[in-house]
PDB file of C-alpha atoms and ligand atoms in Angstrom:
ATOM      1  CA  UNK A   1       4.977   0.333  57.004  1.00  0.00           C
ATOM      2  CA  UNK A   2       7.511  -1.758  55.006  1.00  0.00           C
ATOM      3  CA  UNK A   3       4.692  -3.943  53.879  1.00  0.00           C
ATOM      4  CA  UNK A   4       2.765  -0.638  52.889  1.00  0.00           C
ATOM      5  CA  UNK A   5       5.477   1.124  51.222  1.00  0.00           C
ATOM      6  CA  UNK A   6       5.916  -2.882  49.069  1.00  0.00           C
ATOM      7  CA  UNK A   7       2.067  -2.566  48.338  1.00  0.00           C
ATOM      8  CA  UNK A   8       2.294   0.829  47.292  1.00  0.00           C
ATOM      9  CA  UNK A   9       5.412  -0.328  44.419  1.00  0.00           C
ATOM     10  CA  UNK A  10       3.305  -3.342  43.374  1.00  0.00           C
ATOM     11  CA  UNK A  11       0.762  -0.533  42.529  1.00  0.00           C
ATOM     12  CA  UNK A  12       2.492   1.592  40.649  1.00  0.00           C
ATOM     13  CA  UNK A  13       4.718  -0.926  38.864  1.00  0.00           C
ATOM     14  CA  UNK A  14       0.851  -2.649  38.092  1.00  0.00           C
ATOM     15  CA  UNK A  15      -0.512   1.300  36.943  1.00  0.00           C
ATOM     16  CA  UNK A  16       2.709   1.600  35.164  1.00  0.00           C
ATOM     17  CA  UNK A  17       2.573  -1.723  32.911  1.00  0.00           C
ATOM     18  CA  UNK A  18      -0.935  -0.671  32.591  1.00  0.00           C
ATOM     19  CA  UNK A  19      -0.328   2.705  31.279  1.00  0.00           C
ATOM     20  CA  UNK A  20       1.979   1.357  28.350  1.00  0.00           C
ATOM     21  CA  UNK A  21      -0.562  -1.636  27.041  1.00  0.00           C
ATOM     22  CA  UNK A  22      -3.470   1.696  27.211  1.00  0.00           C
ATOM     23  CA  UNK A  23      -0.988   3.633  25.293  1.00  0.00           C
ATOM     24  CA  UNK A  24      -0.150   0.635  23.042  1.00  0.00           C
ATOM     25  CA  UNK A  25      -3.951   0.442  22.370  1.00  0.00           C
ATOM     26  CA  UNK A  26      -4.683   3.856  21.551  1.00  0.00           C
ATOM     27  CA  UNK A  27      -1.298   4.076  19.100  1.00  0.00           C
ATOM     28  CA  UNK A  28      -3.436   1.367  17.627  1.00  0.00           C
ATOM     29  CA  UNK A  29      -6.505   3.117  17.293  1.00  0.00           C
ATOM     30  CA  UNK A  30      -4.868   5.910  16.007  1.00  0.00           C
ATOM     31  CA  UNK A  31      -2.809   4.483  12.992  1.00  0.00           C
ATOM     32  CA  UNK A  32      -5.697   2.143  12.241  1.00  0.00           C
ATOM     33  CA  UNK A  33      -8.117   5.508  11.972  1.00  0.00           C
ATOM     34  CA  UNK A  34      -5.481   7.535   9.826  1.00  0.00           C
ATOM     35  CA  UNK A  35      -5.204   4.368   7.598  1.00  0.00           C
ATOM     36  CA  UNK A  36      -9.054   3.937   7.447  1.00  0.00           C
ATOM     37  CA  UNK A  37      -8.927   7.887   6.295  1.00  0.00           C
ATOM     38  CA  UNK A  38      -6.513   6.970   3.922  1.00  0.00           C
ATOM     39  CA  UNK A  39      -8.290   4.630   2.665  1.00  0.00           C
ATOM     40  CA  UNK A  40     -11.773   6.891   2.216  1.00  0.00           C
ATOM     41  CA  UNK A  41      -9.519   9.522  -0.185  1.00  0.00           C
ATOM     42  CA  UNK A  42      -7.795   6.628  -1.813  1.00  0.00           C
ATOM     43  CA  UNK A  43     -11.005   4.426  -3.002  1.00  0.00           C
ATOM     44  CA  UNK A  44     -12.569   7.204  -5.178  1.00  0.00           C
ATOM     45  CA  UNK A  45      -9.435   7.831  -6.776  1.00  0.00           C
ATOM     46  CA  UNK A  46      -9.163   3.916  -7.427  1.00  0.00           C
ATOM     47  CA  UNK A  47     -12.340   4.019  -9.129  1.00  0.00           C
ATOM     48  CA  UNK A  48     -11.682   7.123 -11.216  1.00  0.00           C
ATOM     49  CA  UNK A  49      -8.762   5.805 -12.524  1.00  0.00           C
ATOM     50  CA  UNK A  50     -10.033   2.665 -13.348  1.00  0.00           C
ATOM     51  CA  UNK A  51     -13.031   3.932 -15.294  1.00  0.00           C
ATOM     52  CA  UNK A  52     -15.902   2.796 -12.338  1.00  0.00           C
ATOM     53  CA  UNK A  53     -16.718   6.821 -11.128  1.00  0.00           C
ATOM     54  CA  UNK A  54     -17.020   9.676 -13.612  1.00  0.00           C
ATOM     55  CA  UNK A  55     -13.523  11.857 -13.307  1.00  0.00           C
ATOM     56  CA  UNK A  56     -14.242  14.765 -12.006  1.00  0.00           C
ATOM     57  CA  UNK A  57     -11.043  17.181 -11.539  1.00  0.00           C
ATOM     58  CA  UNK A  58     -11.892  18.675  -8.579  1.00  0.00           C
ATOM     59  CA  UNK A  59     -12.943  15.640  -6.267  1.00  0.00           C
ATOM     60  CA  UNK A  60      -9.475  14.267  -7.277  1.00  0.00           C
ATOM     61  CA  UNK A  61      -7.497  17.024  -6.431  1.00  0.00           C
ATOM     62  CA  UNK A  62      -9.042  17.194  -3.094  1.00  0.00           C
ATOM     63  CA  UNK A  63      -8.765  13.585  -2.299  1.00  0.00           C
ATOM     64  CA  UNK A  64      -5.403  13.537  -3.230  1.00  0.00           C
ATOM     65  CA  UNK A  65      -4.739  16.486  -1.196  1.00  0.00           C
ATOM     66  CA  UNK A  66      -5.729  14.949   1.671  1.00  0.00           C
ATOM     67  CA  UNK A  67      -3.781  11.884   0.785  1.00  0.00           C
ATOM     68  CA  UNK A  68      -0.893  13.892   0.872  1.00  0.00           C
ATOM     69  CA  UNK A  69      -1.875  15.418   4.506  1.00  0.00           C
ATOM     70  CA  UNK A  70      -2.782  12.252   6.343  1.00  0.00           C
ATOM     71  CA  UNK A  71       0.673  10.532   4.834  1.00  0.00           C
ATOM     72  CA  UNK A  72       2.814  12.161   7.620  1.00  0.00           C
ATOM     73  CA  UNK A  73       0.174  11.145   9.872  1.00  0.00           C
ATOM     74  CA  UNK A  74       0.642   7.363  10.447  1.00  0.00           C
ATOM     75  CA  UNK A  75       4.032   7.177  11.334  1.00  0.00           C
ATOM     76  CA  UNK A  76       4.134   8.329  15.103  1.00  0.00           C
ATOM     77  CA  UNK A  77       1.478   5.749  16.155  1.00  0.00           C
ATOM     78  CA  UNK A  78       4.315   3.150  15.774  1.00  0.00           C
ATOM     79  CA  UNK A  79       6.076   3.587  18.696  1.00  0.00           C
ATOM     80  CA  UNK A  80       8.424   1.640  20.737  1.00  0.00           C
ATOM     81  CA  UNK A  81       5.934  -1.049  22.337  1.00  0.00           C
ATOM     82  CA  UNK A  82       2.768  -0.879  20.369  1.00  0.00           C
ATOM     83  CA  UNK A  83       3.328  -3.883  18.775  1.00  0.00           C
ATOM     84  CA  UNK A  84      -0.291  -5.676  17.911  1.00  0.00           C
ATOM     85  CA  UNK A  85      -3.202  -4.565  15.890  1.00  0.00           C
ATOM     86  CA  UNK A  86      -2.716  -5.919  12.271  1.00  0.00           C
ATOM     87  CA  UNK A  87       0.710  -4.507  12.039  1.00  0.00           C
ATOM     88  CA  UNK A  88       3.613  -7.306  11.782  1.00  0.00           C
ATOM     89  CA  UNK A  89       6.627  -7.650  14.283  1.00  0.00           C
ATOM     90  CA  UNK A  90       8.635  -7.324  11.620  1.00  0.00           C
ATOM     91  CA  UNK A  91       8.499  -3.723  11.909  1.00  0.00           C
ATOM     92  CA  UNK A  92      10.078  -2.640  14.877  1.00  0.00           C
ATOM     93  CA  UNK A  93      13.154  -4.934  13.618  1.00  0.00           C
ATOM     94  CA  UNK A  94      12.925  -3.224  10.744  1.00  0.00           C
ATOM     95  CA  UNK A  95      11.739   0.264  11.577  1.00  0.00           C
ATOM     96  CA  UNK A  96      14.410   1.765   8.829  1.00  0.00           C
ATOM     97  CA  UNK A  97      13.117  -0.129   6.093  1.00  0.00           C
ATOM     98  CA  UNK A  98       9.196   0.703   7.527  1.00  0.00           C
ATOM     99  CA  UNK A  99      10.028   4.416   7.667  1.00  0.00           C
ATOM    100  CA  UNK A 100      11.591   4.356   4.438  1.00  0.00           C
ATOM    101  CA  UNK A 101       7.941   2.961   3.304  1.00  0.00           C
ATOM    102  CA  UNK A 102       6.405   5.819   4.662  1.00  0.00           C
ATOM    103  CA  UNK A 103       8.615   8.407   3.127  1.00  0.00           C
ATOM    104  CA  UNK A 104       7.887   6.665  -0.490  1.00  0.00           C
ATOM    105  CA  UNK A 105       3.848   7.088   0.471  1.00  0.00           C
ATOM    106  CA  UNK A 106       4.951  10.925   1.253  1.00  0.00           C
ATOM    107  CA  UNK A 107       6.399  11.073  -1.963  1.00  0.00           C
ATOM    108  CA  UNK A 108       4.121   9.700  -4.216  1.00  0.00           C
ATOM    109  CA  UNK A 109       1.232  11.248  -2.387  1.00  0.00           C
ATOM    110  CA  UNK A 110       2.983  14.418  -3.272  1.00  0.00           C
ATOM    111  CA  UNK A 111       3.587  13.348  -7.163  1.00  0.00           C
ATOM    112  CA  UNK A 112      -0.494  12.440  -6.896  1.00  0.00           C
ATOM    113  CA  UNK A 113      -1.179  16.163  -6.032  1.00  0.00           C
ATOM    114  CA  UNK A 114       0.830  17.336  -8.854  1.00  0.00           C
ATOM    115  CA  UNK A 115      -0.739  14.899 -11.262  1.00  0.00           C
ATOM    116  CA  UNK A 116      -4.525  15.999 -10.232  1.00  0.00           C
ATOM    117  CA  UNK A 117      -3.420  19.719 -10.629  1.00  0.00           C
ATOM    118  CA  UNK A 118      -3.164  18.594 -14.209  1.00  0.00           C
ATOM    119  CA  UNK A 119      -6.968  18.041 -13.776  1.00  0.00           C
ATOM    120  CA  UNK A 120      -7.281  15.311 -16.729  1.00  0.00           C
ATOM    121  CA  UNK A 121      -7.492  11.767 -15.916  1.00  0.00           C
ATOM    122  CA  UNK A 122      -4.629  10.691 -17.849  1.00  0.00           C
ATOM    123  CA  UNK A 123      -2.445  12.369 -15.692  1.00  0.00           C
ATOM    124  CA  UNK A 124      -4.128  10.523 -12.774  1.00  0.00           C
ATOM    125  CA  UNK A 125      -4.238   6.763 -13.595  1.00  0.00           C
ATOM    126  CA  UNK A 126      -0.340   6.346 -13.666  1.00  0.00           C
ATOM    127  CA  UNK A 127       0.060   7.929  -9.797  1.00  0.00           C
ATOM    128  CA  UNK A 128      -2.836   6.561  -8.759  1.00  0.00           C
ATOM    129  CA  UNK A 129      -1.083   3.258  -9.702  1.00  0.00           C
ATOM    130  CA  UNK A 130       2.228   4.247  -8.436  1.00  0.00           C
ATOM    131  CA  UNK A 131       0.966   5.313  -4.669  1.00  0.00           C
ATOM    132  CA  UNK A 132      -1.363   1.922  -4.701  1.00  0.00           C
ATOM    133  CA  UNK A 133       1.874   0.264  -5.399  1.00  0.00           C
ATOM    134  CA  UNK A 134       2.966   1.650  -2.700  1.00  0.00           C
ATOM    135  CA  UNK A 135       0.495   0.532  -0.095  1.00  0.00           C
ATOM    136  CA  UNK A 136       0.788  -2.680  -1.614  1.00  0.00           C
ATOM    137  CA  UNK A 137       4.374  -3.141  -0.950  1.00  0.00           C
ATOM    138  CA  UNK A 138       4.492  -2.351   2.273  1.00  0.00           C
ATOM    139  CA  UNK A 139       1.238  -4.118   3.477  1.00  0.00           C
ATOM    140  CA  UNK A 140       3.010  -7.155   1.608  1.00  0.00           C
ATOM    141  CA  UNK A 141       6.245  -6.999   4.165  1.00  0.00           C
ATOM    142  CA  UNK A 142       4.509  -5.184   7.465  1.00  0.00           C
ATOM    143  CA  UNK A 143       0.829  -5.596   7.176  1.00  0.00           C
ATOM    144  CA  UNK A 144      -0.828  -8.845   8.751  1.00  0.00           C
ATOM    145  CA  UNK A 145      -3.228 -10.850   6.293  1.00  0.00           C
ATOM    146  CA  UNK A 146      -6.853  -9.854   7.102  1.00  0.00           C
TER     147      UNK A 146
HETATM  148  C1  HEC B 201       5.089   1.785   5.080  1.00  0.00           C
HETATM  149  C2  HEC B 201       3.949   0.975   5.365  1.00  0.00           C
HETATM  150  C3  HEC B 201       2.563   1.279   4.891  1.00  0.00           C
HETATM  151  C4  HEC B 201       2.160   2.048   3.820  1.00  0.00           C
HETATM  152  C5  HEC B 201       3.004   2.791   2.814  1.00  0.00           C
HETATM  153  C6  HEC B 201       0.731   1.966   3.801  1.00  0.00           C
HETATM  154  N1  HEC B 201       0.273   1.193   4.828  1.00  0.00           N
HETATM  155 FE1  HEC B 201      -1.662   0.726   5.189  1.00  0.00          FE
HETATM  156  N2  HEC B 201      -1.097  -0.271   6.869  1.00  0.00           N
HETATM  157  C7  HEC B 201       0.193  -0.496   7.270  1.00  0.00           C
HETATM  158  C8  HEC B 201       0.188  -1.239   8.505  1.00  0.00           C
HETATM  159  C9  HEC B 201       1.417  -1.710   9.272  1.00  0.00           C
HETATM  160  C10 HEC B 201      -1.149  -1.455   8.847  1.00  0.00           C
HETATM  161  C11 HEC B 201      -1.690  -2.178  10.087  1.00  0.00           C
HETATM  162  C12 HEC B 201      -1.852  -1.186  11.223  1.00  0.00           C
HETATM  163  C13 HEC B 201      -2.425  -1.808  12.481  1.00  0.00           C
HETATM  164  O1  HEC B 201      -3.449  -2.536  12.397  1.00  0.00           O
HETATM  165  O2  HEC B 201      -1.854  -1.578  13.564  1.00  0.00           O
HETATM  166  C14 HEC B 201      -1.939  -0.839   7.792  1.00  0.00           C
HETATM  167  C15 HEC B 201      -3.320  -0.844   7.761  1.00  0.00           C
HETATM  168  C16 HEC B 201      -4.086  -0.303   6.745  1.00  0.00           C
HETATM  169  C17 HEC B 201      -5.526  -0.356   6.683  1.00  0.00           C
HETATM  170  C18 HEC B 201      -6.440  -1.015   7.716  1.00  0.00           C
HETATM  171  C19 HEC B 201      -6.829  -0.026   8.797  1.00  0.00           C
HETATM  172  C20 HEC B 201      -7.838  -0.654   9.769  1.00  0.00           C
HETATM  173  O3  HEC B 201      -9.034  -0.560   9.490  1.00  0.00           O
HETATM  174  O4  HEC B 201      -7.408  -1.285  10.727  1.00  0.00           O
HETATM  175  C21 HEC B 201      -5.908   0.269   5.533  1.00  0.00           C
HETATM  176  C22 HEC B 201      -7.327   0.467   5.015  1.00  0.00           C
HETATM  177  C23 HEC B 201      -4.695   0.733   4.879  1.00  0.00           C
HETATM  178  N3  HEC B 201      -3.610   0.366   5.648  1.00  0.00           N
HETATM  179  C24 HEC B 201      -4.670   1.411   3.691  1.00  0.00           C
HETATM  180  C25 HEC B 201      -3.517   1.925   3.114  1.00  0.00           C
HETATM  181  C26 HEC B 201      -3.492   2.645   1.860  1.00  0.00           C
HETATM  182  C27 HEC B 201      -4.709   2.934   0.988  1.00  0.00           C
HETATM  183  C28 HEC B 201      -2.194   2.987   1.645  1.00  0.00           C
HETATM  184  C29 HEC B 201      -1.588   3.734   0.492  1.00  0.00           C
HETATM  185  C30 HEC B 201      -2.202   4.949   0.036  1.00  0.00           C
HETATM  186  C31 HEC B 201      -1.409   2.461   2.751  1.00  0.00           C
HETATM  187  N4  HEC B 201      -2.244   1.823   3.610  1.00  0.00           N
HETATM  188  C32 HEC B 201      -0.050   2.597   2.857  1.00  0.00           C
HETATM  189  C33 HEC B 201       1.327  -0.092   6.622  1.00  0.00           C
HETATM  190  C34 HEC B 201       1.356   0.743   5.508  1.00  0.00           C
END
């Protein structure tokens, strides 16, 4: 019995430990897939403001609104314990200064929308460069080289 009831803890001590690396791995998956969405509104805007796609009002306001959507989105697939992916230590040391990243990305995702209700490009190159400045920053302090 005794030697039952110790096989039985090793069990759910080994599901347990195995339930936080599966949920470490699917915070993961999850940041990594709002990031690569992020990433898909963000690249057409890049090229519009740099001259490489035609402007064209109405794809930027939409990508940008959708910037501004999926920038609240990242945040909660840092949790306690899901350390690993391509995201840095650093960050859970540092989860005031990381949050405080996100909140700027919130921001100037929301300062993009307002520029691309404008609908004229010159209102779009300087947020455009602002937000990317943005990623940047934070993918220089939290982001593992790739
Ligand atoms: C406050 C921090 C922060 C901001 C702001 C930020 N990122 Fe990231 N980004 C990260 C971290 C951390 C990772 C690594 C996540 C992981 O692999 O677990 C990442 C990963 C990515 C990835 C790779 C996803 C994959 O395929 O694995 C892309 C693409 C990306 N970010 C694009 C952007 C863009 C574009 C912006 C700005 C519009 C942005 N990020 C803003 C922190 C940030």
């Amino acid at each position: 019995m005794r030697k039952l009831a110790m096989s039985m803890l090793a069990s759910v001590a080994f599901v347990s430990a195995g339930h936080v690396m599966a949920d470490a791995d699917a915070s993961i998956e999850y940041r990594q897939s709002i990031y690569k969405a992020v990433k898909w509104h963000m690249d057409p805007l890049g090229a519009m403001a740099r001259g490489d796609k035609a402007f064209d009002a109405d794809a930027a306001l939409h990508h940008a609104r959708q910037v501004a959507a999926l920038s609240y989105m990242p945040l909660e697939g840092f949790g306690e314990g899901t350390q690993g992916g391509g995201a840095k230590p650093e960050i859970w040391n540092n989860f005031e200064q990381f949050s405080a990243g996100m909140e700027r990305f919130q921001e100037h995702a929301a300062e993009l929308v307002a520029a691309a209700e404008k609908g004229e490009l010159q209102a779009l190159r300087p947020a455009v460069g602002q937000l990317g400045q943005t990623c940047r920053a934070c993918h220089d302090n939290f982001r593992e080289r790739q």
